[in-house]
Amino acid sequence: QVQLVESGGGLVQAGGSLRLSCAASGRTFSNYAMGWFRQAPGKEREFVSSISRSGGNTYYADSVKGRFTISKDHAKNTVYLQMNSLKPEDTATYYCAARNAVSSGTYYVKASSFGSWGQGTQVTVSS
């Protein structure tokens, strides 16, 4: 299993930006498709974005499309989530997830598809 550590969360005003990072260790990062999920208090964990093993294919939830960008840096063993135009409804704990992927171009959107998870980082957007 790959170990994942998220960072970059914090408190930001509506309309602001944050960049989340997820550092991976323990396995060959380039073998992994990655994803970001979030969970707000009292709500179920929901999909945010995912990226294929190669980094060439990405997918976003409709709620963040056009505002968030996922990227993968193989040299730094890190996946990023750039979040712009943040809204109060983006407030949640954000989790990074990894899946050892055979296909270089496949991305995953179900939480059950991922085998490794980080501990989460809190994002709070004030109105």
PDB file of C-alpha atoms in Angstrom:
ATOM      1  CA  GLN A   1       0.000   0.000   0.000  1.00  0.00           C
ATOM      2  CA  VAL A   2       1.124   3.519  -0.723  1.00  0.00           C
ATOM      3  CA  GLN A   3       1.098   5.994   2.162  1.00  0.00           C
ATOM      4  CA  LEU A   4      -0.604   9.332   1.556  1.00  0.00           C
ATOM      5  CA  VAL A   5      -0.299  12.607   3.457  1.00  0.00           C
ATOM      6  CA  GLU A   6      -2.467  15.597   2.568  1.00  0.00           C
ATOM      7  CA  SER A   7      -1.639  19.224   3.288  1.00  0.00           C
ATOM      8  CA  GLY A   8      -2.676  22.693   2.227  1.00  0.00           C
ATOM      9  CA  GLY A   9      -6.064  23.001   3.834  1.00  0.00           C
ATOM     10  CA  GLY A  10      -7.133  26.033   5.806  1.00  0.00           C
ATOM     11  CA  LEU A  11      -9.617  28.863   6.203  1.00  0.00           C
ATOM     12  CA  VAL A  12     -10.342  31.032   3.176  1.00  0.00           C
ATOM     13  CA  GLN A  13     -12.992  33.552   2.223  1.00  0.00           C
ATOM     14  CA  ALA A  14     -15.501  32.809  -0.491  1.00  0.00           C
ATOM     15  CA  GLY A  15     -13.984  33.484  -3.886  1.00  0.00           C
ATOM     16  CA  GLY A  16     -10.505  32.632  -2.672  1.00  0.00           C
ATOM     17  CA  SER A  17      -8.141  29.831  -3.626  1.00  0.00           C
ATOM     18  CA  LEU A  18      -6.284  26.978  -1.991  1.00  0.00           C
ATOM     19  CA  ARG A  19      -3.986  24.290  -3.317  1.00  0.00           C
ATOM     20  CA  LEU A  20      -4.110  20.909  -1.653  1.00  0.00           C
ATOM     21  CA  SER A  21      -1.159  18.559  -1.893  1.00  0.00           C
ATOM     22  CA  CYS A  22      -1.007  14.825  -1.357  1.00  0.00           C
ATOM     23  CA  ALA A  23       2.444  13.334  -0.957  1.00  0.00           C
ATOM     24  CA  ALA A  24       2.808   9.626  -1.647  1.00  0.00           C
ATOM     25  CA  SER A  25       5.451   7.245  -0.374  1.00  0.00           C
ATOM     26  CA  GLY A  26       6.144   3.552  -0.156  1.00  0.00           C
ATOM     27  CA  ARG A  27       5.374   2.484  -3.710  1.00  0.00           C
ATOM     28  CA  THR A  28       5.990   3.563  -7.286  1.00  0.00           C
ATOM     29  CA  PHE A  29       3.803   6.644  -7.571  1.00  0.00           C
ATOM     30  CA  SER A  30       3.567   6.439 -11.345  1.00  0.00           C
ATOM     31  CA  ASN A  31       1.673   3.148 -11.018  1.00  0.00           C
ATOM     32  CA  TYR A  32      -1.194   4.824  -9.204  1.00  0.00           C
ATOM     33  CA  ALA A  33      -4.352   6.545 -10.330  1.00  0.00           C
ATOM     34  CA  MET A  34      -5.323   9.171  -7.786  1.00  0.00           C
ATOM     35  CA  GLY A  35      -8.476  10.794  -6.540  1.00  0.00           C
ATOM     36  CA  TRP A  36      -9.775  13.509  -4.247  1.00  0.00           C
ATOM     37  CA  PHE A  37     -12.899  13.097  -2.163  1.00  0.00           C
ATOM     38  CA  ARG A  38     -14.489  15.289   0.481  1.00  0.00           C
ATOM     39  CA  GLN A  39     -16.795  14.872   3.420  1.00  0.00           C
ATOM     40  CA  ALA A  40     -18.762  17.621   5.119  1.00  0.00           C
ATOM     41  CA  PRO A  41     -20.156  17.180   8.651  1.00  0.00           C
ATOM     42  CA  GLY A  42     -23.269  15.034   8.605  1.00  0.00           C
ATOM     43  CA  LYS A  43     -22.841  14.138   4.955  1.00  0.00           C
ATOM     44  CA  GLU A  44     -21.480  11.173   3.066  1.00  0.00           C
ATOM     45  CA  ARG A  45     -18.060  11.229   1.456  1.00  0.00           C
ATOM     46  CA  GLU A  46     -18.350  12.482  -2.103  1.00  0.00           C
ATOM     47  CA  PHE A  47     -16.181  12.348  -5.181  1.00  0.00           C
ATOM     48  CA  VAL A  48     -14.378  15.544  -6.194  1.00  0.00           C
ATOM     49  CA  SER A  49     -11.844  14.717  -8.874  1.00  0.00           C
ATOM     50  CA  SER A  50      -9.619  11.957 -10.210  1.00  0.00           C
ATOM     51  CA  ILE A  51      -6.609  11.549 -12.457  1.00  0.00           C
ATOM     52  CA  SER A  52      -5.281   8.574 -14.351  1.00  0.00           C
ATOM     53  CA  ARG A  53      -2.007   6.832 -13.654  1.00  0.00           C
ATOM     54  CA  SER A  54      -0.305   8.673 -16.481  1.00  0.00           C
ATOM     55  CA  GLY A  55      -1.824  12.003 -15.468  1.00  0.00           C
ATOM     56  CA  GLY A  56      -3.238  12.408 -18.941  1.00  0.00           C
ATOM     57  CA  ASN A  57      -6.907  11.918 -18.098  1.00  0.00           C
ATOM     58  CA  THR A  58      -8.881  13.770 -15.481  1.00  0.00           C
ATOM     59  CA  TYR A  59     -12.475  13.871 -14.298  1.00  0.00           C
ATOM     60  CA  TYR A  60     -14.418  16.235 -12.077  1.00  0.00           C
ATOM     61  CA  ALA A  61     -17.651  16.303 -10.173  1.00  0.00           C
ATOM     62  CA  ASP A  62     -20.106  18.745 -11.717  1.00  0.00           C
ATOM     63  CA  SER A  63     -20.036  20.814  -8.532  1.00  0.00           C
ATOM     64  CA  VAL A  64     -16.345  21.670  -8.971  1.00  0.00           C
ATOM     65  CA  LYS A  65     -15.917  21.555 -12.735  1.00  0.00           C
ATOM     66  CA  GLY A  66     -14.313  24.732 -14.022  1.00  0.00           C
ATOM     67  CA  ARG A  67     -13.108  25.744 -10.554  1.00  0.00           C
ATOM     68  CA  PHE A  68     -10.848  22.876  -9.447  1.00  0.00           C
ATOM     69  CA  THR A  69      -7.872  21.380 -11.249  1.00  0.00           C
ATOM     70  CA  ILE A  70      -6.183  18.090 -10.407  1.00  0.00           C
ATOM     71  CA  SER A  71      -2.600  17.394 -11.428  1.00  0.00           C
ATOM     72  CA  LYS A  72       0.062  14.767 -10.806  1.00  0.00           C
ATOM     73  CA  ASP A  73       3.795  15.377 -10.421  1.00  0.00           C
ATOM     74  CA  HIS A  74       5.691  12.109 -10.755  1.00  0.00           C
ATOM     75  CA  ALA A  75       9.021  13.715  -9.920  1.00  0.00           C
ATOM     76  CA  LYS A  76       7.664  14.868  -6.557  1.00  0.00           C
ATOM     77  CA  ASN A  77       5.373  11.873  -5.938  1.00  0.00           C
ATOM     78  CA  THR A  78       2.586  14.354  -5.317  1.00  0.00           C
ATOM     79  CA  VAL A  79      -0.921  14.975  -6.547  1.00  0.00           C
ATOM     80  CA  TYR A  80      -2.427  18.436  -6.301  1.00  0.00           C
ATOM     81  CA  LEU A  81      -5.886  19.899  -6.209  1.00  0.00           C
ATOM     82  CA  GLN A  82      -5.964  23.563  -7.155  1.00  0.00           C
ATOM     83  CA  MET A  83      -9.212  25.045  -5.883  1.00  0.00           C
ATOM     84  CA  ASN A  84     -10.319  28.435  -7.182  1.00  0.00           C
ATOM     85  CA  SER A  85     -13.486  30.465  -6.716  1.00  0.00           C
ATOM     86  CA  LEU A  86     -14.194  28.628  -3.499  1.00  0.00           C
ATOM     87  CA  LYS A  87     -17.706  28.600  -2.115  1.00  0.00           C
ATOM     88  CA  PRO A  88     -18.985  27.982   1.430  1.00  0.00           C
ATOM     89  CA  GLU A  89     -20.437  24.680   0.208  1.00  0.00           C
ATOM     90  CA  ASP A  90     -16.894  23.509  -0.545  1.00  0.00           C
ATOM     91  CA  THR A  91     -16.265  23.372   3.198  1.00  0.00           C
ATOM     92  CA  ALA A  92     -15.293  19.804   4.078  1.00  0.00           C
ATOM     93  CA  THR A  93     -12.477  17.495   4.988  1.00  0.00           C
ATOM     94  CA  TYR A  94     -10.648  16.597   1.789  1.00  0.00           C
ATOM     95  CA  TYR A  95      -9.138  13.160   1.333  1.00  0.00           C
ATOM     96  CA  CYS A  96      -6.597  11.922  -1.146  1.00  0.00           C
ATOM     97  CA  ALA A  97      -6.894   8.346  -2.439  1.00  0.00           C
ATOM     98  CA  ALA A  98      -4.760   6.029  -4.546  1.00  0.00           C
ATOM     99  CA  ARG A  99      -5.357   2.957  -6.647  1.00  0.00           C
ATOM    100  CA  ASN A 100      -2.737   0.755  -8.226  1.00  0.00           C
ATOM    101  CA  ALA A 101      -3.852   0.938 -11.858  1.00  0.00           C
ATOM    102  CA  VAL A 102      -2.999  -1.426 -14.703  1.00  0.00           C
ATOM    103  CA  SER A 103      -4.231   0.967 -17.363  1.00  0.00           C
ATOM    104  CA  SER A 104      -2.365   4.231 -17.740  1.00  0.00           C
ATOM    105  CA  GLY A 105      -5.393   6.119 -18.959  1.00  0.00           C
ATOM    106  CA  THR A 106      -8.182   5.009 -16.647  1.00  0.00           C
ATOM    107  CA  TYR A 107      -9.522   7.220 -13.880  1.00  0.00           C
ATOM    108  CA  TYR A 108     -11.808   6.113 -11.067  1.00  0.00           C
ATOM    109  CA  VAL A 109     -14.724   7.867  -9.387  1.00  0.00           C
ATOM    110  CA  LYS A 110     -15.999   5.421  -6.783  1.00  0.00           C
ATOM    111  CA  ALA A 111     -14.486   5.512  -3.319  1.00  0.00           C
ATOM    112  CA  SER A 112     -14.545   1.710  -3.258  1.00  0.00           C
ATOM    113  CA  SER A 113     -12.144   1.684  -6.223  1.00  0.00           C
ATOM    114  CA  PHE A 114      -9.349   3.151  -4.129  1.00  0.00           C
ATOM    115  CA  GLY A 115      -7.273   1.086  -1.740  1.00  0.00           C
ATOM    116  CA  SER A 116      -5.192   3.727   0.017  1.00  0.00           C
ATOM    117  CA  TRP A 117      -6.378   6.881   1.762  1.00  0.00           C
ATOM    118  CA  GLY A 118      -4.808   9.833   3.480  1.00  0.00           C
ATOM    119  CA  GLN A 119      -5.875  11.225   6.840  1.00  0.00           C
ATOM    120  CA  GLY A 120      -7.599  14.268   5.353  1.00  0.00           C
ATOM    121  CA  THR A 121      -7.112  18.018   5.437  1.00  0.00           C
ATOM    122  CA  GLN A 122      -9.767  20.513   6.496  1.00  0.00           C
ATOM    123  CA  VAL A 123     -10.961  23.211   4.126  1.00  0.00           C
ATOM    124  CA  THR A 124     -13.248  25.910   5.489  1.00  0.00           C
ATOM    125  CA  VAL A 125     -14.708  28.582   3.240  1.00  0.00           C
ATOM    126  CA  SER A 126     -16.317  31.529   4.985  1.00  0.00           C
ATOM    127  CA  SER A 127     -19.062  33.625   3.395  1.00  0.00           C
TER     128      SER A 127
END
